[in-house]
């Protein structure tokens, strides 16, 4: 059977003969393939004689055949005049190709019904979509494993995406942060709007900042101290999103405070015996002029005790380090 046998279907000729991307099949009412165009042959690898005269269900996967999808599609076309499909079709080499298609009921001038099936190969598009989905899932998995708060903001400083760590910081167990205005969320912690202006500058100038300090006591009574960094994101659609990292440095800062307190305490403790030694030496200088040996001996003994005390403290400090 050749297409010239259906010469009364002239309005399909251009679509059938000239199409390079759209595969076209002409079926009878029972779903038997009467004709295919060159685009179908190029896409699926079959020769005309390998498909013409056979039911179009041969192109469906075994799973779809078991689900009776070809028959349901044919019945929908006959009853409704058209049907849409988005599924795998089988190439001659048994590879499966994701396609999107439409089947339409047509008639010749004698009233004979045919089914015109147009197929678009969207396999590469589907692979790309699945790759993007997989990449997003991978990124989400990474974000979940990061202990720092990670937030993506749009140019209006609305939160587009945030990881679980960020939600924990701000006591948001439902993780519903999308469209929250970030600056409103941190307003009570942002003294003099310093962080707000820094973020605005990143949006406008596309220049990053790092190590800005922010103190938060959002979900605990204890104060938490964070180091905030922000960078512009390259976005082909908006070009104005920013990435923010909130790094908990509470332990580090508390350790620094403890260290400062300890140093202050040590300095005070060392100063007392040192002051006493210096005072004794000053007195001895005066007493030497008067040759008061008894008092000088007493002061020397006192200085010796203070020097031993200092030596002991220094040894204890050495052991502590």
PDB file of C-alpha atoms in Angstrom, residues 16 19-20 22-25 35-52 91-92:
ATOM      1  CA  UNK A  16       3.370  13.444   5.565  1.00  0.00           C
ATOM      2  CA  UNK A  19       8.123  16.515   7.805  1.00  0.00           C
ATOM      3  CA  UNK A  20      11.659  15.854   9.049  1.00  0.00           C
ATOM      4  CA  UNK A  22       7.473  14.518  13.133  1.00  0.00           C
ATOM      5  CA  UNK A  23       6.906  10.828  12.455  1.00  0.00           C
ATOM      6  CA  UNK A  24       3.517  10.209  10.819  1.00  0.00           C
ATOM      7  CA  UNK A  25       1.606   6.923  10.662  1.00  0.00           C
ATOM      8  CA  UNK A  35       1.620   3.883   5.702  1.00  0.00           C
ATOM      9  CA  UNK A  36       4.529   5.598   7.465  1.00  0.00           C
ATOM     10  CA  UNK A  37       6.591   8.580   6.419  1.00  0.00           C
ATOM     11  CA  UNK A  38      10.370   8.840   6.031  1.00  0.00           C
ATOM     12  CA  UNK A  39      10.738  10.676   9.348  1.00  0.00           C
ATOM     13  CA  UNK A  40       9.361   7.588  11.133  1.00  0.00           C
ATOM     14  CA  UNK A  41      11.779   5.301   9.274  1.00  0.00           C
ATOM     15  CA  UNK A  42      14.715   7.558  10.127  1.00  0.00           C
ATOM     16  CA  UNK A  43      13.708   7.807  13.788  1.00  0.00           C
ATOM     17  CA  UNK A  44      12.741   4.206  14.555  1.00  0.00           C
ATOM     18  CA  UNK A  45      14.790   2.207  12.025  1.00  0.00           C
ATOM     19  CA  UNK A  46      11.953   0.103  10.579  1.00  0.00           C
ATOM     20  CA  UNK A  47      11.438  -0.391   6.874  1.00  0.00           C
ATOM     21  CA  UNK A  48       7.919   0.152   5.557  1.00  0.00           C
ATOM     22  CA  UNK A  49       7.355  -3.520   4.867  1.00  0.00           C
ATOM     23  CA  UNK A  50       8.265  -4.342   8.456  1.00  0.00           C
ATOM     24  CA  UNK A  51       5.400  -2.304   9.911  1.00  0.00           C
ATOM     25  CA  UNK A  52       2.773  -1.810   7.212  1.00  0.00           C
ATOM     26  CA  UNK A  91      12.638   1.055  17.954  1.00  0.00           C
ATOM     27  CA  UNK A  92      13.613  -1.777  15.632  1.00  0.00           C
TER      28      UNK A  92
END
